[in-house]
PDB file of C-alpha atoms and ligand atoms in Angstrom:
ATOM      1  CA  MET A  13      34.410 -11.684 -63.644  1.00 57.00           C
ATOM      2  CA  LYS A  14      34.608  -8.068 -62.488  1.00 65.00           C
ATOM      3  CA  VAL A  15      35.490  -8.004 -58.802  1.00 71.00           C
ATOM      4  CA  LYS A  16      35.869  -5.036 -56.473  1.00 80.00           C
ATOM      5  CA  PHE A  17      38.824  -5.305 -54.119  1.00 89.00           C
ATOM      6  CA  SER A  18      39.532  -3.097 -51.165  1.00 90.00           C
ATOM      7  CA  ALA A  19      42.821  -2.964 -49.285  1.00 84.00           C
ATOM      8  CA  SER A  20      41.236  -4.744 -46.309  1.00 84.00           C
ATOM      9  CA  GLN A  21      39.897  -7.505 -48.586  1.00 90.00           C
ATOM     10  CA  LEU A  22      43.330  -8.061 -50.084  1.00 90.00           C
ATOM     11  CA  LYS A  23      44.739  -8.294 -46.587  1.00 86.00           C
ATOM     12  CA  ALA A  24      42.080 -10.824 -45.591  1.00 90.00           C
ATOM     13  CA  TRP A  25      42.770 -12.998 -48.660  1.00 92.00           C
ATOM     14  CA  GLN A  26      46.496 -12.851 -47.972  1.00 89.00           C
ATOM     15  CA  GLY A  27      45.881 -13.820 -44.315  1.00 90.00           C
ATOM     16  CA  CYS A  28      43.692 -16.906 -44.883  1.00 94.00           C
ATOM     17  CA  ALA A  29      41.764 -17.720 -48.065  1.00 95.00           C
ATOM     18  CA  LEU A  30      39.274 -19.902 -46.195  1.00 96.00           C
ATOM     19  CA  ARG A  31      38.440 -17.173 -43.675  1.00 95.00           C
ATOM     20  CA  ALA A  32      38.157 -14.621 -46.517  1.00 95.00           C
ATOM     21  CA  SER A  33      35.761 -16.934 -48.363  1.00 96.00           C
ATOM     22  CA  PHE A  34      33.507 -17.107 -45.273  1.00 96.00           C
ATOM     23  CA  ILE A  35      33.389 -13.301 -45.209  1.00 94.00           C
ATOM     24  CA  TYR A  36      33.299 -12.304 -48.883  1.00 93.00           C
ATOM     25  CA  VAL A  37      31.857 -15.351 -50.683  1.00 94.00           C
ATOM     26  CA  ASP A  38      29.477 -16.829 -48.098  1.00 95.00           C
ATOM     27  CA  LYS A  39      28.884 -13.355 -46.671  1.00 93.00           C
ATOM     28  CA  MET A  40      28.748 -14.578 -43.078  1.00 94.00           C
ATOM     29  CA  ASP A  41      28.493 -11.617 -40.783  1.00 86.00           C
ATOM     30  CA  ARG A  42      30.493 -12.374 -37.654  1.00 85.00           C
ATOM     31  CA  TYR A  43      32.101  -9.005 -37.376  1.00 78.00           C
ATOM     32  CA  SER A  44      33.767  -8.416 -34.038  1.00 80.00           C
ATOM     33  CA  VAL A  45      35.877  -5.515 -32.839  1.00 87.00           C
ATOM     34  CA  GLY A  46      39.121  -6.120 -30.980  1.00 88.00           C
ATOM     35  CA  SER A  47      40.600  -3.501 -28.661  1.00 92.00           C
ATOM     36  CA  SER A  48      43.499  -2.648 -30.992  1.00 92.00           C
ATOM     37  CA  ALA A  49      41.191  -2.106 -33.978  1.00 91.00           C
ATOM     38  CA  HIS A  50      38.854   0.034 -31.863  1.00 95.00           C
ATOM     39  CA  PHE A  51      41.798   2.094 -30.625  1.00 96.00           C
ATOM     40  CA  GLY A  52      42.964   2.608 -34.233  1.00 96.00           C
ATOM     41  CA  THR A  53      39.501   3.771 -35.322  1.00 96.00           C
ATOM     42  CA  CYS A  54      39.361   6.334 -32.504  1.00 97.00           C
ATOM     43  CA  VAL A  55      42.842   7.736 -33.281  1.00 98.00           C
ATOM     44  CA  HIS A  56      41.910   7.975 -36.972  1.00 97.00           C
ATOM     45  CA  LEU A  57      38.736   9.870 -36.106  1.00 98.00           C
ATOM     46  CA  ALA A  58      40.704  12.347 -33.975  1.00 98.00           C
ATOM     47  CA  LEU A  59      43.320  12.882 -36.700  1.00 98.00           C
ATOM     48  CA  GLU A  60      40.670  13.273 -39.393  1.00 97.00           C
ATOM     49  CA  ASN A  61      39.354  16.203 -37.357  1.00 97.00           C
ATOM     50  CA  PHE A  62      42.887  17.500 -36.849  1.00 97.00           C
ATOM     51  CA  HIS A  63      43.512  17.515 -40.620  1.00 96.00           C
ATOM     52  CA  ASN A  64      40.240  19.365 -41.063  1.00 95.00           C
ATOM     53  CA  GLY A  65      41.421  22.177 -38.787  1.00 94.00           C
ATOM     54  CA  VAL A  66      40.063  21.177 -35.359  1.00 96.00           C
ATOM     55  CA  ASP A  67      42.396  22.209 -32.497  1.00 96.00           C
ATOM     56  CA  LEU A  68      44.535  19.620 -30.723  1.00 97.00           C
ATOM     57  CA  ASP A  69      42.721  19.590 -27.338  1.00 98.00           C
ATOM     58  CA  SER A  70      39.358  19.060 -29.020  1.00 98.00           C
ATOM     59  CA  CYS A  71      40.846  16.219 -31.106  1.00 98.00           C
ATOM     60  CA  ILE A  72      42.085  14.506 -27.958  1.00 98.00           C
ATOM     61  CA  GLN A  73      38.621  14.825 -26.450  1.00 98.00           C
ATOM     62  CA  ILE A  74      37.126  13.379 -29.648  1.00 98.00           C
ATOM     63  CA  PHE A  75      39.459  10.398 -29.192  1.00 98.00           C
ATOM     64  CA  ARG A  76      38.432   9.895 -25.527  1.00 97.00           C
ATOM     65  CA  ASP A  77      34.703  10.186 -26.264  1.00 97.00           C
ATOM     66  CA  ALA A  78      34.949   7.782 -29.199  1.00 97.00           C
ATOM     67  CA  TYR A  79      36.929   5.251 -27.144  1.00 96.00           C
ATOM     68  CA  ASP A  80      34.271   5.122 -24.435  1.00 94.00           C
ATOM     69  CA  GLU A  81      31.388   4.996 -26.906  1.00 94.00           C
ATOM     70  CA  ILE A  82      31.635   1.215 -27.303  1.00 90.00           C
ATOM     71  CA  GLU A  83      33.204  -1.699 -25.453  1.00 91.00           C
ATOM     72  CA  PRO A  84      35.467  -3.832 -27.708  1.00 91.00           C
ATOM     73  CA  ASP A  85      34.321  -7.434 -28.147  1.00 87.00           C
ATOM     74  CA  TYR A  86      37.701  -8.634 -26.888  1.00 84.00           C
ATOM     75  CA  TYR A  87      41.017  -7.256 -25.678  1.00 87.00           C
ATOM     76  CA  ASN A  88      44.102  -8.145 -27.700  1.00 83.00           C
ATOM     77  CA  GLN A  89      47.089  -9.468 -25.779  1.00 79.00           C
ATOM     78  CA  ARG A  90      49.000  -6.909 -23.720  1.00 82.00           C
ATOM     79  CA  THR A  91      46.335  -4.225 -24.186  1.00 87.00           C
ATOM     80  CA  SER A  92      44.008  -2.567 -21.707  1.00 90.00           C
ATOM     81  CA  ARG A  93      41.584   0.360 -21.582  1.00 92.00           C
ATOM     82  CA  SER A  94      43.876   2.453 -19.352  1.00 93.00           C
ATOM     83  CA  ARG A  95      46.878   1.802 -21.589  1.00 94.00           C
ATOM     84  CA  PHE A  96      44.980   2.935 -24.688  1.00 95.00           C
ATOM     85  CA  LEU A  97      43.601   6.004 -22.928  1.00 96.00           C
ATOM     86  CA  ASP A  98      47.212   6.991 -22.108  1.00 96.00           C
ATOM     87  CA  MET A  99      48.613   6.116 -25.514  1.00 96.00           C
ATOM     88  CA  GLY A 100      45.944   7.848 -27.639  1.00 97.00           C
ATOM     89  CA  PRO A 101      46.454  11.471 -26.522  1.00 98.00           C
ATOM     90  CA  LYS A 102      50.253  11.039 -26.671  1.00 97.00           C
ATOM     91  CA  MET A 103      50.077   9.611 -30.184  1.00 97.00           C
ATOM     92  CA  ILE A 104      47.815  12.440 -31.360  1.00 98.00           C
ATOM     93  CA  SER A 105      50.001  15.164 -29.772  1.00 98.00           C
ATOM     94  CA  ASP A 106      53.255  13.672 -31.086  1.00 97.00           C
ATOM     95  CA  TYR A 107      51.758  13.444 -34.571  1.00 97.00           C
ATOM     96  CA  ALA A 108      50.551  17.065 -34.399  1.00 96.00           C
ATOM     97  CA  ASP A 109      54.070  18.163 -33.347  1.00 95.00           C
ATOM     98  CA  SER A 110      55.752  16.224 -36.119  1.00 94.00           C
ATOM     99  CA  VAL A 111      53.564  17.621 -38.917  1.00 91.00           C
ATOM    100  CA  SER A 112      53.670  21.208 -37.645  1.00 79.00           C
ATOM    101  CA  TRP A 113      56.818  21.865 -39.710  1.00 73.00           C
ATOM    102  CA  GLU A 114      55.404  20.337 -42.895  1.00 75.00           C
ATOM    103  CA  ASP A 115      54.542  22.931 -45.509  1.00 82.00           C
ATOM    104  CA  HIS A 116      51.521  21.290 -47.063  1.00 91.00           C
ATOM    105  CA  ILE A 117      47.902  21.717 -48.103  1.00 94.00           C
ATOM    106  CA  THR A 118      45.399  19.047 -47.073  1.00 95.00           C
ATOM    107  CA  LEU A 119      43.219  17.852 -49.959  1.00 96.00           C
ATOM    108  CA  GLY A 120      41.338  15.122 -48.128  1.00 96.00           C
ATOM    109  CA  SER A 121      41.182  13.154 -44.902  1.00 96.00           C
ATOM    110  CA  GLU A 122      39.661   9.656 -44.607  1.00 96.00           C
ATOM    111  CA  PHE A 123      38.985  10.061 -48.319  1.00 96.00           C
ATOM    112  CA  ARG A 124      37.135   7.191 -50.027  1.00 96.00           C
ATOM    113  CA  PHE A 125      37.928   6.200 -53.598  1.00 96.00           C
ATOM    114  CA  MET A 126      37.042   3.571 -56.159  1.00 96.00           C
ATOM    115  CA  VAL A 127      38.994   3.300 -59.417  1.00 97.00           C
ATOM    116  CA  PRO A 128      39.149   0.855 -62.335  1.00 95.00           C
ATOM    117  CA  PHE A 129      41.999  -1.655 -62.472  1.00 95.00           C
ATOM    118  CA  GLY A 130      41.843  -3.683 -65.687  1.00 93.00           C
ATOM    119  CA  SER A 131      38.696  -5.758 -65.454  1.00 91.00           C
ATOM    120  CA  HIS A 132      38.506  -5.188 -61.660  1.00 93.00           C
ATOM    121  CA  THR A 133      38.113  -2.187 -59.400  1.00 95.00           C
ATOM    122  CA  ILE A 134      40.071  -1.061 -56.365  1.00 95.00           C
ATOM    123  CA  SER A 135      38.480   0.792 -53.486  1.00 95.00           C
ATOM    124  CA  GLY A 136      39.994   2.160 -50.325  1.00 95.00           C
ATOM    125  CA  ILE A 137      40.311   5.004 -47.863  1.00 96.00           C
ATOM    126  CA  VAL A 138      43.233   7.416 -47.850  1.00 97.00           C
ATOM    127  CA  ASP A 139      43.899   8.634 -44.316  1.00 97.00           C
ATOM    128  CA  HIS A 140      45.553  11.877 -45.354  1.00 97.00           C
ATOM    129  CA  LEU A 141      45.899  13.230 -48.877  1.00 97.00           C
ATOM    130  CA  HIS A 142      48.017  16.357 -49.072  1.00 97.00           C
ATOM    131  CA  VAL A 143      50.273  18.284 -51.385  1.00 96.00           C
ATOM    132  CA  SER A 144      53.452  20.299 -50.843  1.00 94.00           C
ATOM    133  CA  SER A 145      52.839  24.029 -51.085  1.00 92.00           C
ATOM    134  CA  ASN A 146      54.947  24.252 -54.276  1.00 93.00           C
ATOM    135  CA  GLY A 147      52.570  21.685 -55.846  1.00 93.00           C
ATOM    136  CA  LYS A 148      55.399  19.360 -56.854  1.00 95.00           C
ATOM    137  CA  THR A 149      54.666  16.411 -54.534  1.00 96.00           C
ATOM    138  CA  VAL A 150      51.381  14.715 -53.650  1.00 97.00           C
ATOM    139  CA  TYR A 151      51.473  12.634 -50.474  1.00 97.00           C
ATOM    140  CA  VAL A 152      49.263   9.695 -49.584  1.00 97.00           C
ATOM    141  CA  ASP A 153      49.745   8.991 -45.876  1.00 97.00           C
ATOM    142  CA  ASP A 154      48.539   5.742 -44.352  1.00 95.00           C
ATOM    143  CA  LEU A 155      48.356   6.205 -40.593  1.00 96.00           C
ATOM    144  CA  LYS A 156      49.151   3.070 -38.594  1.00 95.00           C
ATOM    145  CA  THR A 157      48.568   2.781 -34.861  1.00 95.00           C
ATOM    146  CA  GLY A 158      49.789  -0.781 -34.411  1.00 87.00           C
ATOM    147  CA  LYS A 159      51.831  -2.661 -36.928  1.00 77.00           C
ATOM    148  CA  ARG A 160      55.356  -1.442 -37.561  1.00 80.00           C
ATOM    149  CA  PRO A 161      56.614  -1.295 -41.162  1.00 79.00           C
ATOM    150  CA  ASN A 162      58.720  -4.224 -42.292  1.00 83.00           C
ATOM    151  CA  MET A 163      61.459  -2.373 -44.162  1.00 84.00           C
ATOM    152  CA  ASP A 164      62.538  -5.503 -46.056  1.00 83.00           C
ATOM    153  CA  SER A 165      59.168  -5.967 -47.751  1.00 86.00           C
ATOM    154  CA  LEU A 166      57.608  -2.490 -47.762  1.00 88.00           C
ATOM    155  CA  HIS A 167      58.418  -2.079 -51.457  1.00 88.00           C
ATOM    156  CA  LEU A 168      56.138  -5.088 -52.119  1.00 89.00           C
ATOM    157  CA  ASP A 169      53.201  -4.078 -49.885  1.00 91.00           C
ATOM    158  CA  LEU A 170      50.027  -4.483 -51.964  1.00 92.00           C
ATOM    159  CA  GLN A 171      47.935  -1.966 -50.031  1.00 91.00           C
ATOM    160  CA  MET A 172      50.514   0.731 -50.783  1.00 94.00           C
ATOM    161  CA  THR A 173      50.647  -0.379 -54.436  1.00 95.00           C
ATOM    162  CA  SER A 174      46.859  -0.004 -54.642  1.00 95.00           C
ATOM    163  CA  TYR A 175      47.125   3.605 -53.374  1.00 96.00           C
ATOM    164  CA  ASP A 176      49.886   4.372 -55.834  1.00 96.00           C
ATOM    165  CA  TRP A 177      47.756   3.095 -58.714  1.00 97.00           C
ATOM    166  CA  ALA A 178      44.567   4.762 -57.539  1.00 97.00           C
ATOM    167  CA  ILE A 179      45.924   8.275 -57.199  1.00 97.00           C
ATOM    168  CA  ARG A 180      47.068   8.256 -60.830  1.00 97.00           C
ATOM    169  CA  GLN A 181      43.489   7.626 -62.052  1.00 97.00           C
ATOM    170  CA  ARG A 182      41.081  10.441 -62.936  1.00 98.00           C
ATOM    171  CA  GLU A 183      38.282   8.588 -61.100  1.00 98.00           C
ATOM    172  CA  PHE A 184      40.185   9.006 -57.836  1.00 98.00           C
ATOM    173  CA  TRP A 185      39.860  12.792 -58.117  1.00 98.00           C
ATOM    174  CA  VAL A 186      36.504  13.258 -59.816  1.00 98.00           C
ATOM    175  CA  GLY A 187      34.709  10.347 -58.108  1.00 97.00           C
ATOM    176  CA  VAL A 188      32.484   7.574 -59.467  1.00 96.00           C
ATOM    177  CA  GLU A 189      28.917   6.460 -59.015  1.00 95.00           C
ATOM    178  CA  SER A 190      28.318   4.772 -55.683  1.00 94.00           C
ATOM    179  CA  ASP A 191      27.646   1.027 -55.568  1.00 89.00           C
ATOM    180  CA  ASP A 192      25.694   1.495 -52.341  1.00 91.00           C
ATOM    181  CA  PRO A 193      22.091   2.750 -52.730  1.00 93.00           C
ATOM    182  CA  ASP A 194      22.088   3.793 -49.062  1.00 94.00           C
ATOM    183  CA  TRP A 195      25.224   5.874 -49.525  1.00 95.00           C
ATOM    184  CA  PRO A 196      24.945   7.817 -52.818  1.00 94.00           C
ATOM    185  CA  ASP A 197      27.998  10.048 -52.312  1.00 95.00           C
ATOM    186  CA  LYS A 198      30.319   7.258 -51.102  1.00 95.00           C
ATOM    187  CA  TYR A 199      32.910   7.879 -53.859  1.00 96.00           C
ATOM    188  CA  CYS A 200      32.108  11.502 -54.637  1.00 96.00           C
ATOM    189  CA  GLY A 201      35.709  12.565 -55.316  1.00 97.00           C
ATOM    190  CA  LEU A 202      36.939  16.065 -54.548  1.00 96.00           C
ATOM    191  CA  SER A 203      34.786  19.124 -55.272  1.00 93.00           C
ATOM    192  CA  ASN A 204      37.202  20.467 -57.924  1.00 95.00           C
ATOM    193  CA  GLY A 205      38.482  16.997 -58.845  1.00 97.00           C
ATOM    194  CA  ASP A 206      38.921  17.633 -62.587  1.00 97.00           C
ATOM    195  CA  GLU A 207      41.004  20.702 -61.987  1.00 97.00           C
ATOM    196  CA  LEU A 208      43.115  18.949 -59.302  1.00 97.00           C
ATOM    197  CA  PHE A 209      43.710  15.915 -61.499  1.00 97.00           C
ATOM    198  CA  GLU A 210      45.052  18.129 -64.290  1.00 97.00           C
ATOM    199  CA  LYS A 211      47.097  20.167 -61.850  1.00 97.00           C
ATOM    200  CA  TYR A 212      48.801  17.242 -60.103  1.00 97.00           C
ATOM    201  CA  LYS A 213      48.937  14.546 -62.760  1.00 94.00           C
ATOM    202  CA  ASP A 214      52.658  15.153 -63.333  1.00 95.00           C
ATOM    203  CA  ALA A 215      53.520  15.723 -59.668  1.00 97.00           C
ATOM    204  CA  GLU A 216      55.692  13.245 -57.804  1.00 97.00           C
ATOM    205  CA  ILE A 217      53.570  10.740 -55.881  1.00 97.00           C
ATOM    206  CA  VAL A 218      54.853   9.711 -52.464  1.00 97.00           C
ATOM    207  CA  VAL A 219      53.001   7.043 -50.491  1.00 97.00           C
ATOM    208  CA  ARG A 220      54.033   6.945 -46.840  1.00 96.00           C
ATOM    209  CA  TRP A 221      53.539   4.470 -44.034  1.00 95.00           C
ATOM    210  CA  VAL A 222      53.109   6.655 -40.954  1.00 96.00           C
ATOM    211  CA  ASP A 223      54.122   4.775 -37.830  1.00 96.00           C
ATOM    212  CA  LEU A 224      52.191   6.755 -35.213  1.00 97.00           C
ATOM    213  CA  LYS A 225      53.980   5.063 -32.317  1.00 94.00           C
ATOM    214  CA  LYS A 226      57.195   7.008 -33.022  1.00 92.00           C
ATOM    215  CA  PRO A 227      55.933   8.918 -35.124  1.00 94.00           C
ATOM    216  CA  GLU A 228      57.902   8.187 -38.285  1.00 94.00           C
ATOM    217  CA  PHE A 229      57.060   8.868 -41.933  1.00 95.00           C
ATOM    218  CA  VAL A 230      58.340   6.050 -44.130  1.00 95.00           C
ATOM    219  CA  ASN A 231      58.317   6.466 -47.914  1.00 96.00           C
ATOM    220  CA  VAL A 232      57.241   3.047 -49.244  1.00 95.00           C
ATOM    221  CA  GLY A 233      59.133   3.582 -52.490  1.00 94.00           C
ATOM    222  CA  LYS A 234      58.219   3.961 -56.126  1.00 94.00           C
ATOM    223  CA  ARG A 235      55.867   1.571 -57.872  1.00 95.00           C
ATOM    224  CA  ASP A 236      56.013   0.601 -61.536  1.00 95.00           C
ATOM    225  CA  GLU A 237      54.447  -1.797 -64.064  1.00 96.00           C
ATOM    226  CA  PHE A 238      55.971  -4.776 -62.259  1.00 96.00           C
ATOM    227  CA  ASP A 239      54.182  -3.845 -59.010  1.00 96.00           C
ATOM    228  CA  TYR A 240      50.858  -3.229 -60.756  1.00 96.00           C
ATOM    229  CA  ALA A 241      51.165  -6.601 -62.562  1.00 97.00           C
ATOM    230  CA  ARG A 242      51.857  -8.306 -59.247  1.00 95.00           C
ATOM    231  CA  LEU A 243      48.742  -6.770 -57.689  1.00 95.00           C
ATOM    232  CA  TYR A 244      46.671  -7.682 -60.734  1.00 95.00           C
ATOM    233  CA  ARG A 245      47.821 -11.297 -60.638  1.00 95.00           C
ATOM    234  CA  MET A 246      46.863 -11.530 -56.993  1.00 93.00           C
ATOM    235  CA  MET A 247      43.350 -10.361 -57.907  1.00 94.00           C
ATOM    236  CA  GLU A 248      43.146 -12.799 -60.798  1.00 94.00           C
ATOM    237  CA  MET A 249      44.153 -15.673 -58.507  1.00 94.00           C
ATOM    238  CA  ILE A 250      41.504 -14.697 -55.938  1.00 94.00           C
ATOM    239  CA  ASP A 251      38.983 -14.507 -58.770  1.00 93.00           C
ATOM    240  CA  ARG A 252      39.958 -18.004 -59.892  1.00 94.00           C
ATOM    241  CA  ALA A 253      39.776 -19.353 -56.338  1.00 95.00           C
ATOM    242  CA  VAL A 254      36.208 -18.024 -56.052  1.00 94.00           C
ATOM    243  CA  GLU A 255      35.212 -19.520 -59.416  1.00 94.00           C
ATOM    244  CA  THR A 256      36.626 -22.936 -58.550  1.00 96.00           C
ATOM    245  CA  LYS A 257      35.660 -22.722 -54.853  1.00 95.00           C
ATOM    246  CA  THR A 258      39.252 -23.520 -53.851  1.00 96.00           C
ATOM    247  CA  PHE A 259      40.039 -21.920 -50.513  1.00 96.00           C
ATOM    248  CA  VAL A 260      43.197 -23.182 -48.840  1.00 94.00           C
ATOM    249  CA  PRO A 261      43.274 -22.518 -45.074  1.00 95.00           C
ATOM    250  CA  CYS A 262      46.414 -20.844 -43.765  1.00 92.00           C
ATOM    251  CA  ILE A 263      46.630 -22.725 -40.419  1.00 86.00           C
ATOM    252  CA  SER A 264      48.789 -19.927 -39.072  1.00 82.00           C
ATOM    253  CA  ALA A 265      48.912 -19.192 -35.372  1.00 74.00           C
ATOM    254  CA  ASP A 266      48.830 -15.438 -35.969  1.00 76.00           C
ATOM    255  CA  THR A 267      45.720 -15.474 -38.152  1.00 80.00           C
ATOM    256  CA  CYS A 268      43.852 -18.308 -36.432  1.00 88.00           C
ATOM    257  CA  LYS A 269      44.123 -16.832 -32.961  1.00 82.00           C
ATOM    258  CA  PHE A 270      41.401 -14.220 -33.429  1.00 81.00           C
ATOM    259  CA  CYS A 271      39.526 -15.951 -36.265  1.00 89.00           C
ATOM    260  CA  GLU A 272      35.727 -15.728 -35.886  1.00 89.00           C
ATOM    261  CA  PHE A 273      35.184 -18.965 -37.833  1.00 94.00           C
ATOM    262  CA  LYS A 274      37.078 -21.508 -35.731  1.00 92.00           C
ATOM    263  CA  ASP A 275      33.853 -23.446 -35.023  1.00 93.00           C
ATOM    264  CA  ILE A 276      33.278 -24.163 -38.725  1.00 95.00           C
ATOM    265  CA  CYS A 277      36.901 -24.347 -39.863  1.00 95.00           C
ATOM    266  CA  PRO A 278      37.755 -27.977 -40.755  1.00 94.00           C
ATOM    267  CA  VAL A 279      41.439 -27.616 -39.853  1.00 92.00           C
ATOM    268  CA  TRP A 280      41.086 -25.814 -36.541  1.00 91.00           C
ATOM    269  CA  VAL A 281      41.834 -27.892 -33.459  1.00 87.00           C
ATOM    270  CA  ASP A 282      41.541 -26.440 -29.957  1.00 82.00           C
ATOM    271  CA  PRO A 283      45.014 -26.347 -28.377  1.00 77.00           C
ATOM    272  CA  PRO A 284      45.577 -28.567 -25.350  1.00 76.00           C
ATOM    273  CA  VAL A 285      45.092 -26.897 -21.957  1.00 73.00           C
ATOM    274  CA  ARG A 286      48.498 -26.129 -20.481  1.00 68.00           C
ATOM    275  CA  VAL A 287      49.181 -26.914 -16.837  1.00 63.00           C
ATOM    276  CA  SER A 288      49.560 -23.209 -15.984  1.00 64.00           C
ATOM    277  CA  ASP A 289      46.152 -22.438 -17.604  1.00 60.00           C
ATOM    278  CA  PHE A 290      44.607 -25.350 -15.691  1.00 57.00           C
ATOM    279  CA  GLU A 291      45.934 -23.992 -12.386  1.00 59.00           C
ATOM    280  CA  GLU A 292      44.683 -20.492 -13.211  1.00 57.00           C
ATOM    281  CA  SER A 293      41.175 -21.644 -14.073  1.00 55.00           C
ATOM    282  CA  THR A 294      40.766 -24.095 -11.156  1.00 56.00           C
ATOM    283  CA  GLY A 295      43.113 -22.773  -8.516  1.00 52.00           C
ATOM    284  CA  LYS A 296      44.488 -26.352  -8.202  1.00 50.00           C
ATOM    285  CA  GLU A 297      48.140 -27.263  -7.930  1.00 46.00           C
ATOM    286  CA  GLU A 298      49.945 -29.136 -10.686  1.00 41.00           C
ATOM    287  CA  TRP A 299      49.336 -32.907 -10.480  1.00 37.00           C
TER     288      TRP A 299
HETATM  289  S1  SF4 B 318      40.787 -20.956 -37.978  1.00 87.72           S
HETATM  290 FE1  SF4 B 318      42.639 -20.370 -39.100  1.00 87.72          FE
HETATM  291  S2  SF4 B 318      42.723 -21.757 -40.887  1.00 87.72           S
HETATM  292 FE2  SF4 B 318      40.631 -21.802 -40.071  1.00 87.72          FE
HETATM  293  S3  SF4 B 318      39.512 -20.258 -41.248  1.00 87.72           S
HETATM  294 FE3  SF4 B 318      40.250 -19.275 -39.369  1.00 87.72          FE
HETATM  295  S4  SF4 B 318      42.203 -18.338 -39.957  1.00 87.72           S
HETATM  296 FE4  SF4 B 318      41.699 -19.864 -41.523  1.00 87.72          FE
END
């Protein structure tokens, strides 16, 4: 079966196969936006504008306007509106400072792609695609507002492997037909994609995890046939799980905490109310 995988889908399947099956197989729409995800979207929007030549002050305003446009469905632990409204402008300014020395040419920002991968396809969004001015190195930067890179396993990160594969494919540059009738130019490629593909096909590819909290630019390392095979096997196993309807729940505290499907998950059990929670909700003393 030919299946299209995006980086976020792979992440969902890795997190909990049962939850992923509710979303991608049963197509249950229970989409909710947490405060951290909303914050990330707003920073990305500001930096997309920055990469496209908008001045820093206007980018910060874009961030503020976008943040106040919607109210998140819930606030993640240790987050608040005021904290994010302080953090956002600082993150954007620090990033702008840190890239000011980089001698590069931006090719794309928030650039959507879809490329073949054996009998499957991979889609995704590159936050910042740029090339050194001597044309020898093409960078794929993934901008992260929250999660810090785990240096011990970064060389195995499947999202980064999918970028590394994608950028080496002609379809990445020239685009492919959209699979969305309401969005015909979804994967339109770059305007001179053929020429750019030829020009950069022998360039060094560097995929970087950009930790915006510092900011720090971490090269995720080279990928080879082993990494592509690993990614492909993961897709084949997901494919098989869908065919056989075998979805093992993860039962992990981290993933379950914000899961939208707790009410229909057969392994979820509400945790007992702790004494401190009881006191908070009732105002009563311990008994
Ligand atoms: S509650 Fe946990 S185990 Fe159940 S579907 Fe959600 S993430 Fe998976």
